[in-house]
mmCIF file of C-alpha atoms in Angstrom:
data_model
loop_
_atom_site.group_PDB
_atom_site.id
_atom_site.type_symbol
_atom_site.label_atom_id
_atom_site.label_comp_id
_atom_site.label_asym_id
_atom_site.label_seq_id
_atom_site.Cartn_x
_atom_site.Cartn_y
_atom_site.Cartn_z
ATOM 1 C CA MET A 164 143.342 199.021 154.619
ATOM 2 C CA GLU A 165 141.554 202.194 154.915
ATOM 3 C CA ASN A 166 139.352 203.227 152.084
ATOM 4 C CA ARG A 167 139.059 206.959 152.564
ATOM 5 C CA PRO A 168 137.503 209.373 149.824
ATOM 6 C CA PRO A 169 139.770 211.272 147.790
ATOM 7 C CA PRO A 170 141.208 214.498 149.382
ATOM 8 C CA LEU A 171 139.508 216.896 146.956
ATOM 9 C CA THR A 172 135.984 215.194 147.054
ATOM 10 C CA GLY A 173 133.275 217.820 147.051
ATOM 11 C CA LEU A 174 135.231 220.453 145.387
ATOM 12 C CA THR A 175 133.695 222.096 142.087
ATOM 13 C CA VAL A 176 136.577 223.486 139.895
ATOM 14 C CA ILE A 177 136.014 225.405 136.703
ATOM 15 C CA ASP A 178 138.818 224.636 134.382
ATOM 16 C CA LEU A 179 139.271 227.219 131.463
ATOM 17 C CA GLY A 180 142.857 225.892 131.069
ATOM 18 C CA GLN A 181 143.948 225.638 127.543
ATOM 19 C CA VAL A 182 146.887 223.460 125.953
ATOM 20 C CA TYR A 183 148.980 221.770 128.664
ATOM 21 C CA GLN A 184 149.669 224.251 131.644
ATOM 22 C CA GLY A 185 146.058 224.934 133.092
ATOM 23 C CA PRO A 186 144.589 221.607 131.843
ATOM 24 C CA TYR A 187 147.271 219.697 133.827
ATOM 25 C CA ALA A 188 146.697 221.447 137.219
ATOM 26 C CA GLY A 189 142.898 220.565 136.359
ATOM 27 C CA LEU A 190 143.945 216.945 135.775
ATOM 28 C CA LEU A 191 145.901 216.659 139.184
ATOM 29 C CA MET A 192 142.496 218.134 140.974
ATOM 30 C CA ALA A 193 140.202 215.612 138.932
ATOM 31 C CA LYS A 194 142.519 212.808 140.010
ATOM 32 C CA ALA A 195 142.289 213.842 143.697
ATOM 33 C CA GLY A 196 138.628 213.601 143.290
ATOM 34 C CA ALA A 197 137.217 217.080 142.713
ATOM 35 C CA ASN A 198 134.698 217.513 140.249
ATOM 36 C CA VAL A 199 136.521 219.257 137.408
ATOM 37 C CA ILE A 200 134.294 221.098 134.818
ATOM 38 C CA LYS A 201 136.340 221.911 131.654
ATOM 39 C CA VAL A 202 135.081 225.095 129.759
ATOM 40 C CA GLU A 203 135.944 225.369 126.255
ATOM 41 C CA PRO A 204 134.648 227.989 123.360
ATOM 42 C CA ARG A 205 132.162 226.594 121.143
ATOM 43 C CA HIS A 206 134.835 225.399 118.701
ATOM 44 C CA GLY A 207 137.311 224.010 121.181
ATOM 45 C CA GLU A 208 140.306 224.463 123.011
ATOM 46 C CA PRO A 209 143.649 225.064 120.886
ATOM 47 C CA LEU A 210 144.444 221.429 121.397
ATOM 48 C CA ARG A 211 141.344 220.159 119.561
ATOM 49 C CA ALA A 212 142.507 221.610 116.255
ATOM 50 C CA ARG A 213 145.454 218.929 116.436
ATOM 51 C CA GLU A 214 142.612 216.302 115.918
ATOM 52 C CA ALA A 215 142.208 217.265 112.527
ATOM 53 C CA VAL A 216 145.913 216.570 112.015
ATOM 54 C CA GLY A 217 145.177 212.834 112.588
ATOM 55 C CA GLY A 218 147.189 210.034 114.037
ATOM 56 C CA GLY A 219 148.565 210.638 117.673
ATOM 57 C CA ALA A 220 148.323 214.545 117.298
ATOM 58 C CA SER A 221 145.178 214.568 119.707
ATOM 59 C CA LEU A 222 146.667 212.321 122.165
ATOM 60 C CA PRO A 223 148.008 215.144 124.894
ATOM 61 C CA LEU A 224 144.194 216.219 124.714
ATOM 62 C CA ALA A 225 143.179 212.849 125.674
ATOM 63 C CA MET A 226 146.123 212.821 128.561
ATOM 64 C CA LEU A 227 145.389 215.996 130.221
ATOM 65 C CA ASN A 228 141.544 216.119 130.197
ATOM 66 C CA SER A 229 140.560 212.466 131.252
ATOM 67 C CA ASN A 230 138.278 212.654 134.536
ATOM 68 C CA LYS A 231 136.608 215.979 133.492
ATOM 69 C CA ARG A 232 133.330 216.862 132.370
ATOM 70 C CA ALA A 233 133.363 219.023 129.034
ATOM 71 C CA VAL A 234 131.027 222.044 128.686
ATOM 72 C CA THR A 235 130.937 224.600 125.794
ATOM 73 C CA LEU A 236 130.527 228.430 126.563
ATOM 74 C CA ASN A 237 130.701 231.608 124.537
ATOM 75 C CA LEU A 238 132.505 234.285 126.533
ATOM 76 C CA LYS A 239 132.068 236.872 123.838
ATOM 77 C CA SER A 240 128.241 236.803 124.347
ATOM 78 C CA PRO A 241 126.533 238.655 127.225
ATOM 79 C CA ARG A 242 124.676 235.315 128.258
ATOM 80 C CA GLY A 243 127.704 233.404 128.020
ATOM 81 C CA VAL A 244 129.203 235.838 130.371
ATOM 82 C CA GLU A 245 126.327 235.508 132.697
ATOM 83 C CA LEU A 246 126.575 231.828 132.838
ATOM 84 C CA LEU A 247 130.160 231.784 133.730
ATOM 85 C CA ARG A 248 129.368 234.073 136.582
ATOM 86 C CA ALA A 249 126.513 231.915 137.534
ATOM 87 C CA LEU A 250 128.981 228.802 137.398
ATOM 88 C CA ALA A 251 131.681 230.522 139.609
ATOM 89 C CA ARG A 252 129.200 231.340 142.189
ATOM 90 C CA LYS A 253 128.586 227.335 142.448
ATOM 91 C CA ALA A 254 132.344 226.645 142.359
ATOM 92 C CA ASP A 255 135.526 226.305 144.900
ATOM 93 C CA VAL A 256 137.813 226.987 142.183
ATOM 94 C CA LEU A 257 138.316 228.667 138.648
ATOM 95 C CA LEU A 258 141.719 228.037 136.975
ATOM 96 C CA GLU A 259 142.579 229.729 133.642
ATOM 97 C CA ASN A 260 145.754 230.300 131.806
ATOM 98 C CA PHE A 261 144.736 233.169 129.387
ATOM 99 C CA ALA A 262 147.086 236.005 128.497
ATOM 100 C CA PRO A 263 146.874 238.821 131.081
ATOM 101 C CA GLY A 264 144.087 240.973 130.894
ATOM 102 C CA VAL A 265 141.906 238.606 128.638
ATOM 103 C CA MET A 266 139.417 237.627 131.493
ATOM 104 C CA ASP A 267 139.073 241.256 132.497
ATOM 105 C CA LYS A 268 138.328 242.345 129.299
ATOM 106 C CA LEU A 269 135.693 239.733 128.920
ATOM 107 C CA GLY A 270 133.931 240.853 132.163
ATOM 108 C CA VAL A 271 134.782 237.951 134.154
ATOM 109 C CA GLY A 272 138.035 238.734 135.944
ATOM 110 C CA ALA A 273 139.067 237.880 139.332
ATOM 111 C CA SER A 274 137.739 241.070 141.038
ATOM 112 C CA VAL A 275 134.056 240.494 139.423
ATOM 113 C CA LEU A 276 133.958 236.610 139.970
ATOM 114 C CA MET A 277 135.367 236.837 143.652
ATOM 115 C CA ALA A 278 133.008 239.960 144.237
ATOM 116 C CA ASP A 279 129.962 237.382 143.358
ATOM 117 C CA ASN A 280 131.823 234.555 145.376
ATOM 118 C CA PRO A 281 134.177 235.721 148.211
ATOM 119 C CA ARG A 282 135.034 231.995 148.826
ATOM 120 C CA LEU A 283 136.307 231.676 145.025
ATOM 121 C CA ILE A 284 140.027 230.631 144.690
ATOM 122 C CA TYR A 285 140.601 232.470 141.319
ATOM 123 C CA ALA A 286 143.875 230.673 139.972
ATOM 124 C CA SER A 287 145.851 232.421 136.989
ATOM 125 C CA ALA A 288 148.720 230.828 134.962
ATOM 126 C CA THR A 289 150.518 232.885 132.648
ATOM 127 C CA GLY A 290 153.991 233.258 130.770
ATOM 128 C CA TYR A 291 155.529 236.106 132.560
ATOM 129 C CA GLY A 292 153.139 237.244 135.327
ATOM 130 C CA LEU A 293 150.419 239.709 135.708
ATOM 131 C CA SER A 294 152.622 242.467 136.381
ATOM 132 C CA GLY A 295 155.907 243.475 135.175
ATOM 133 C CA PRO A 296 157.703 245.075 132.123
ATOM 134 C CA GLU A 297 157.603 241.606 130.285
ATOM 135 C CA ARG A 298 153.906 241.102 131.174
ATOM 136 C CA ASP A 299 152.433 241.085 127.697
ATOM 137 C CA ASN A 300 155.254 239.058 125.903
ATOM 138 C CA LEU A 301 153.578 235.872 124.140
ATOM 139 C CA ALA A 302 154.427 232.966 125.880
ATOM 140 C CA MET A 303 154.916 229.205 124.961
ATOM 141 C CA ASP A 304 156.884 226.331 126.243
ATOM 142 C CA ILE A 305 159.797 226.947 123.898
ATOM 143 C CA THR A 306 159.775 230.621 124.170
ATOM 144 C CA ILE A 307 159.844 230.453 128.174
ATOM 145 C CA GLN A 308 162.803 228.019 127.966
ATOM 146 C CA ALA A 309 164.450 230.662 125.798
ATOM 147 C CA ALA A 310 163.679 233.444 127.979
ATOM 148 C CA SER A 311 164.476 231.592 131.497
ATOM 149 C CA GLY A 312 167.846 230.705 130.129
ATOM 150 C CA ALA A 313 167.356 226.864 130.026
ATOM 151 C CA ILE A 314 167.804 226.793 126.301
ATOM 152 C CA SER A 315 171.358 228.489 126.839
ATOM 153 C CA VAL A 316 172.642 225.900 129.160
ATOM 154 C CA THR A 317 171.257 222.721 127.139
ATOM 155 C CA GLY A 318 173.077 221.003 124.434
ATOM 156 C CA PHE A 319 176.867 220.555 123.750
ATOM 157 C CA ALA A 320 179.445 223.075 124.022
ATOM 158 C CA ASP A 321 180.417 222.811 120.477
ATOM 159 C CA GLY A 322 176.807 222.802 119.345
ATOM 160 C CA PRO A 323 174.004 225.293 119.153
ATOM 161 C CA PRO A 324 171.512 225.730 122.423
ATOM 162 C CA VAL A 325 168.693 223.070 122.299
ATOM 163 C CA LYS A 326 165.344 223.044 123.873
ATOM 164 C CA ALA A 327 164.736 220.506 126.421
ATOM 165 C CA GLY A 328 162.746 217.605 124.630
ATOM 166 C CA PRO A 329 159.543 217.465 127.130
ATOM 167 C CA ALA A 330 157.275 220.760 127.581
ATOM 168 C CA ILE A 331 158.908 221.225 130.918
ATOM 169 C CA ALA A 332 158.011 225.178 131.150
ATOM 170 C CA ASP A 333 154.311 224.078 130.824
ATOM 171 C CA PHE A 334 154.324 221.237 133.140
ATOM 172 C CA LEU A 335 156.208 223.091 135.659
ATOM 173 C CA SER A 336 153.980 225.840 135.920
ATOM 174 C CA GLY A 337 150.823 223.570 135.822
ATOM 175 C CA THR A 338 152.394 221.702 139.060
ATOM 176 C CA HIS A 339 153.129 224.999 140.612
ATOM 177 C CA LEU A 340 149.680 225.995 140.080
ATOM 178 C CA TYR A 341 148.159 222.949 141.731
ATOM 179 C CA GLY A 342 150.327 223.708 144.532
ATOM 180 C CA ALA A 343 149.188 227.426 144.763
ATOM 181 C CA ILE A 344 145.481 226.164 144.567
ATOM 182 C CA VAL A 345 145.676 223.501 147.435
ATOM 183 C CA THR A 346 147.509 226.011 149.330
ATOM 184 C CA ALA A 347 144.775 228.723 149.132
ATOM 185 C CA LEU A 348 142.177 225.923 149.752
ATOM 186 C CA TYR A 349 143.892 225.312 153.200
ATOM 187 C CA GLU A 350 143.846 228.990 153.976
ATOM 188 C CA ARG A 351 140.214 229.269 153.131
ATOM 189 C CA GLU A 352 139.594 226.315 155.634
ATOM 190 C CA ARG A 353 140.811 228.706 158.273
ATOM 191 C CA THR A 354 139.557 232.074 157.069
ATOM 192 C CA GLY A 355 136.565 231.110 155.078
ATOM 193 C CA ARG A 356 137.690 233.585 152.210
ATOM 194 C CA GLY A 357 139.074 232.724 148.897
ATOM 195 C CA ARG A 358 142.095 234.254 147.189
ATOM 196 C CA MET A 359 143.538 235.296 144.000
ATOM 197 C CA ILE A 360 146.697 233.065 143.057
ATOM 198 C CA GLU A 361 149.211 233.375 140.123
ATOM 199 C CA VAL A 362 152.016 231.407 138.632
ATOM 200 C CA ALA A 363 154.313 232.533 135.926
ATOM 201 C CA MET A 364 155.893 229.993 133.784
ATOM 202 C CA ILE A 365 159.343 231.967 133.628
ATOM 203 C CA GLU A 366 159.573 232.186 137.397
ATOM 204 C CA THR A 367 158.847 228.528 137.693
ATOM 205 C CA MET A 368 161.950 227.732 135.642
ATOM 206 C CA PHE A 369 164.385 229.708 137.467
ATOM 207 C CA PRO A 370 164.877 227.284 140.443
ATOM 208 C CA THR A 371 165.799 224.487 137.971
ATOM 209 C CA LEU A 372 168.966 226.385 136.955
ATOM 210 C CA ALA A 373 170.392 225.952 140.483
ATOM 211 C CA SER A 374 173.576 223.939 139.263
ATOM 212 C CA ASN A 375 174.423 226.309 136.418
ATOM 213 C CA LEU A 376 173.852 229.237 138.734
ATOM 214 C CA GLY A 377 176.347 227.845 140.769
ATOM 215 C CA MET A 378 178.813 228.178 138.320
ATOM 216 C CA ILE A 379 178.404 232.032 138.069
ATOM 217 C CA HIS A 380 178.509 232.309 141.626
ATOM 218 C CA ASN A 381 181.840 230.196 142.133
ATOM 219 C CA ASN A 382 183.465 231.231 138.894
ATOM 220 C CA PRO A 383 182.436 234.720 137.958
ATOM 221 C CA ASP A 384 184.660 234.615 135.093
ATOM 222 C CA ARG A 385 184.014 231.305 133.935
ATOM 223 C CA SER A 386 182.208 230.574 130.483
ATOM 224 C CA LEU A 387 178.301 229.777 130.986
ATOM 225 C CA GLY A 388 178.552 227.502 128.044
ATOM 226 C CA ARG A 389 176.506 224.063 127.467
ATOM 227 C CA THR A 390 177.750 221.111 129.463
ATOM 228 C CA GLY A 391 176.071 218.514 127.326
ATOM 229 C CA ASN A 392 175.169 215.641 129.662
ATOM 230 C CA ARG A 393 177.723 216.793 132.326
ATOM 231 C CA HIS A 394 176.635 218.411 135.462
ATOM 232 C CA GLY A 395 175.413 221.653 134.816
ATOM 233 C CA GLY A 396 177.930 223.383 137.199
ATOM 234 C CA LEU A 397 180.736 221.230 136.171
ATOM 235 C CA ALA A 398 181.200 220.186 139.823
ATOM 236 C CA VAL A 399 180.237 216.561 139.850
ATOM 237 C CA SER A 400 182.351 213.698 138.182
ATOM 238 C CA PRO A 401 181.628 211.173 136.934
ATOM 239 C CA TYR A 402 178.158 212.670 135.915
ATOM 240 C CA ASN A 403 177.431 211.964 131.997
ATOM 241 C CA VAL A 404 175.697 209.598 129.657
ATOM 242 C CA TYR A 405 177.982 207.033 128.027
ATOM 243 C CA ALA A 406 177.687 204.958 124.999
ATOM 244 C CA CYS A 407 177.184 201.153 125.306
ATOM 245 C CA LYS A 408 176.733 198.263 123.112
ATOM 246 C CA ASP A 409 172.990 198.717 122.751
ATOM 247 C CA GLY A 410 172.491 202.419 123.516
ATOM 248 C CA TRP A 411 173.096 204.726 126.184
ATOM 249 C CA PHE A 412 173.560 204.703 130.017
ATOM 250 C CA ALA A 413 173.573 207.284 132.677
ATOM 251 C CA ILE A 414 175.794 207.281 135.693
ATOM 252 C CA ILE A 415 176.564 209.795 138.524
ATOM 253 C CA CYS A 416 178.739 209.342 141.505
ATOM 254 C CA THR A 417 177.736 212.239 144.238
ATOM 255 C CA ASN A 418 180.180 210.991 146.953
ATOM 256 C CA GLU A 419 183.505 208.974 147.458
ATOM 257 C CA GLU A 420 181.458 205.809 148.421
ATOM 258 C CA HIS A 421 179.538 205.871 144.925
ATOM 259 C CA TRP A 422 183.022 206.412 143.074
ATOM 260 C CA ARG A 423 184.570 203.590 145.135
ATOM 261 C CA SER A 424 181.493 201.275 144.333
ATOM 262 C CA LEU A 425 181.829 202.044 140.783
ATOM 263 C CA CYS A 426 185.516 201.235 140.422
ATOM 264 C CA SER A 427 184.663 197.733 142.050
ATOM 265 C CA ALA A 428 181.650 197.398 139.510
ATOM 266 C CA MET A 429 184.046 198.051 136.564
ATOM 267 C CA GLY A 430 186.691 195.461 138.154
ATOM 268 C CA ARG A 431 189.174 198.558 138.725
ATOM 269 C CA PRO A 432 189.165 198.776 142.469
ATOM 270 C CA GLU A 433 192.805 200.452 142.349
ATOM 271 C CA LEU A 434 191.271 203.733 140.463
ATOM 272 C CA ALA A 435 189.649 204.689 143.784
ATOM 273 C CA ASP A 436 193.294 205.517 145.279
ATOM 274 C CA ASP A 437 194.574 206.657 141.894
ATOM 275 C CA PRO A 438 195.790 210.496 142.779
ATOM 276 C CA ARG A 439 193.925 211.503 139.400
ATOM 277 C CA PHE A 440 190.491 210.185 140.685
ATOM 278 C CA ALA A 441 190.698 209.650 144.735
ATOM 279 C CA THR A 442 188.333 212.944 145.429
ATOM 280 C CA ASN A 443 185.613 214.243 143.389
ATOM 281 C CA ALA A 444 187.659 217.860 143.255
ATOM 282 C CA VAL A 445 190.335 215.982 141.482
ATOM 283 C CA ARG A 446 187.830 213.912 139.443
ATOM 284 C CA VAL A 447 186.343 217.314 138.376
ATOM 285 C CA THR A 448 189.995 218.642 137.402
ATOM 286 C CA HIS A 449 190.447 215.409 135.265
ATOM 287 C CA MET A 450 187.038 215.076 134.014
ATOM 288 C CA GLU A 451 188.030 213.874 130.462
ATOM 289 C CA GLU A 452 190.256 210.993 132.150
ATOM 290 C CA THR A 453 187.416 210.192 134.535
ATOM 291 C CA ASP A 454 184.807 209.970 131.630
ATOM 292 C CA ALA A 455 187.012 208.136 129.337
ATOM 293 C CA VAL A 456 187.571 205.423 132.175
ATOM 294 C CA VAL A 457 183.864 204.908 132.626
ATOM 295 C CA GLU A 458 183.193 204.772 128.670
ATOM 296 C CA ALA A 459 185.894 202.224 128.124
ATOM 297 C CA TRP A 460 184.173 200.100 130.643
ATOM 298 C CA ALA A 461 180.752 200.556 129.213
ATOM 299 C CA THR A 462 181.348 200.586 125.685
ATOM 300 C CA GLY A 463 181.880 196.845 125.577
ATOM 301 C CA LEU A 464 178.761 196.065 127.684
ATOM 302 C CA THR A 465 174.893 196.205 127.196
ATOM 303 C CA ARG A 466 172.656 198.360 129.298
ATOM 304 C CA ALA A 467 171.404 195.321 131.075
ATOM 305 C CA GLN A 468 174.899 194.371 132.002
ATOM 306 C CA ILE A 469 175.946 197.646 133.233
ATOM 307 C CA PHE A 470 172.752 197.906 135.264
ATOM 308 C CA SER A 471 173.295 194.731 136.717
ATOM 309 C CA ALA A 472 176.744 195.631 137.707
ATOM 310 C CA THR A 473 175.953 199.286 139.003
ATOM 311 C CA GLY A 474 173.053 197.912 140.824
ATOM 312 C CA ALA A 475 174.980 195.348 142.667
ATOM 313 C CA HIS A 476 177.253 197.807 143.944
ATOM 314 C CA ARG A 477 174.484 200.623 144.537
ATOM 315 C CA VAL A 478 175.730 203.188 141.852
ATOM 316 C CA PRO A 479 173.175 205.563 140.761
ATOM 317 C CA SER A 480 172.491 204.797 137.368
ATOM 318 C CA ALA A 481 169.721 204.106 134.908
ATOM 319 C CA PRO A 482 169.476 203.079 131.175
ATOM 320 C CA VAL A 483 168.563 205.706 128.663
ATOM 321 C CA ARG A 484 164.989 204.233 127.664
ATOM 322 C CA ASP A 485 163.041 205.241 124.645
ATOM 323 C CA LEU A 486 159.615 206.171 124.681
ATOM 324 C CA ARG A 487 158.142 202.844 123.649
ATOM 325 C CA GLU A 488 160.355 201.276 126.710
ATOM 326 C CA VAL A 489 158.788 203.690 129.099
ATOM 327 C CA LEU A 490 155.350 202.953 127.864
ATOM 328 C CA ASP A 491 155.935 199.072 128.618
ATOM 329 C CA ASN A 492 157.633 199.884 131.889
ATOM 330 C CA GLU A 493 156.213 197.205 134.320
ATOM 331 C CA HIS A 494 157.224 199.627 137.495
ATOM 332 C CA MET A 495 155.291 202.447 136.038
ATOM 333 C CA LYS A 496 152.232 200.061 135.376
ATOM 334 C CA THR A 497 152.437 198.296 139.012
ATOM 335 C CA ARG A 498 152.314 201.750 140.196
ATOM 336 C CA GLY A 499 149.270 202.607 138.586
ATOM 337 C CA MET A 500 150.937 205.780 136.952
ATOM 338 C CA LEU A 501 150.409 204.223 133.375
ATOM 339 C CA GLU A 502 146.898 203.745 132.616
ATOM 340 C CA GLU A 503 145.396 201.762 129.385
ATOM 341 C CA ILE A 504 141.849 202.871 128.449
ATOM 342 C CA ASP A 505 139.718 202.510 125.432
ATOM 343 C CA HIS A 506 138.959 206.005 124.070
ATOM 344 C CA PRO A 507 135.985 206.612 121.834
ATOM 345 C CA ARG A 508 138.137 208.774 119.259
ATOM 346 C CA LEU A 509 141.453 207.293 119.560
ATOM 347 C CA GLY A 510 141.139 203.595 120.498
ATOM 348 C CA ARG A 511 143.487 201.850 123.037
ATOM 349 C CA ILE A 512 145.570 204.566 124.742
ATOM 350 C CA THR A 513 147.904 204.960 127.581
ATOM 351 C CA VAL A 514 147.379 207.937 129.794
ATOM 352 C CA PRO A 515 148.769 208.949 132.792
ATOM 353 C CA GLY A 516 147.762 208.450 136.368
ATOM 354 C CA SER A 517 148.536 211.227 139.169
ATOM 355 C CA PRO A 518 151.905 211.298 140.412
ATOM 356 C CA LEU A 519 150.450 212.447 143.761
ATOM 357 C CA ARG A 520 149.531 209.392 145.841
ATOM 358 C CA TYR A 521 147.076 209.510 148.842
ATOM 359 C CA HIS A 522 147.648 206.643 150.979
ATOM 360 C CA GLY A 523 144.542 204.980 152.414
ATOM 361 C CA THR A 524 142.679 206.094 149.340
ATOM 362 C CA ALA A 525 142.366 203.928 145.993
ATOM 363 C CA GLN A 526 143.517 205.561 143.076
ATOM 364 C CA ILE A 527 140.542 207.109 140.587
ATOM 365 C CA PRO A 528 140.671 205.278 137.381
ATOM 366 C CA SER A 529 141.218 207.517 134.399
ATOM 367 C CA THR A 530 138.229 207.735 132.287
ATOM 368 C CA PRO A 531 138.249 209.172 128.407
ATOM 369 C CA SER A 532 138.380 212.735 127.766
ATOM 370 C CA ALA A 533 135.003 213.990 126.828
ATOM 371 C CA GLY A 534 134.034 215.676 123.547
ATOM 372 C CA ILE A 535 133.290 219.153 122.884
ATOM 373 C CA GLY A 536 130.246 219.962 125.259
ATOM 374 C CA GLN A 537 129.505 216.553 125.845
ATOM 375 C CA ASP A 538 128.320 217.316 129.290
ATOM 376 C CA ASN A 539 126.143 220.623 128.752
ATOM 377 C CA VAL A 540 122.894 219.127 129.709
ATOM 378 C CA GLU A 541 124.398 217.396 132.829
ATOM 379 C CA VAL A 542 126.513 220.402 133.997
ATOM 380 C CA TYR A 543 124.221 223.318 133.286
ATOM 381 C CA GLY A 544 121.216 221.221 134.967
ATOM 382 C CA GLU A 545 123.070 220.256 137.812
ATOM 383 C CA LEU A 546 124.835 223.405 138.889
ATOM 384 C CA LEU A 547 122.369 225.966 137.562
ATOM 385 C CA GLY A 548 118.926 224.201 137.336
ATOM 386 C CA LEU A 549 118.545 224.371 133.469
ATOM 387 C CA THR A 550 116.000 222.093 131.861
ATOM 388 C CA ALA A 551 117.333 220.020 128.657
ATOM 389 C CA GLN A 552 115.057 222.592 126.598
ATOM 390 C CA GLU A 553 116.781 225.615 128.080
ATOM 391 C CA VAL A 554 119.976 224.352 127.305
ATOM 392 C CA GLU A 555 119.260 223.698 123.855
ATOM 393 C CA ALA A 556 118.113 227.186 123.513
ATOM 394 C CA LEU A 557 121.489 228.677 124.905
ATOM 395 C CA ARG A 558 122.868 226.345 122.143
ATOM 396 C CA THR A 559 120.978 227.645 119.443
ATOM 397 C CA GLU A 560 121.349 231.409 120.427
ATOM 398 C CA GLY A 561 125.404 230.589 120.469
ATOM 399 C CA ALA A 562 125.756 231.303 124.235
ATOM 400 C CA ILE A 563 127.227 227.735 124.637
#
């Protein structure tokens, strides 16, 4: 088997990311072999404050910042600004997810850093983008879910709008940021020039609404209400989460072969030719009856029994797992997506590997996230040639 180096080996990334969005892009780069340097203010990035809460509140920090080296830097001091400019001259990528204009006000915006280093990829992630009438709106995952329309279509028709449980806006935009960075790096290989790139959280959410938007296009007068666990455009049936003896189970039939197979799995092959259910179009018309048939079957079975039946007949389906079941999932562990490490502050924890797999290259094992400024001496010495005494002097004067 090949043993090629990770694809981003040799790249240096200055990661000024905070909370989830920017740090996730940095994590994907670190797990692809880049030398990622996490830069934080002297008091640490906002996620550090959760460590004071105790328990698992600081776990996200550990999950998103493994395999990075950590330095501190005070960008409100002239010397701190000089240091960031010096670091950026040595870097291939700088990523940040501050509010629009913050880096410019500090004197380290894209125009300054790219003038210093024309090969630099300057990556900016914001809530609403660097332009437009809503540019300066405050953005967090829940507010972007709200403003993008995602919350309006989540939940059940007879209940209030509900946010998605996971931080989908943060991580979608972090993933898009990574994609934009590596695209710009590919261009640089051909042109030798860097580029400024940006990703707006609200824009990464819009494509996820495809099914719901289809309802507007096809039925302009139809209510755009919430559909619960049914298809967002109410265009596929069965498509739902059904109650069973020990929890819940998701089943979807996207074509007639799936439906016929489900009928066989349920021991009701005659339903395949029932005029109420013979095609997806009529099943959508008789959605309540379709769901009632499937749930009547599922209610008397366990998740394992349902999965055995649907699996044997190749029906797309899955048990609704709780998070403890996910953490124990053998498939995720076997593929290396769930890694257990010993963390100096949190003890034994599970952190994510990278969903991006590079065949011919072994996965990079996760390392514990660094403490605030843990690598100041090493990084400033390596990149800027500063001695340990000079680094200590910078710390004393408040520059780092």
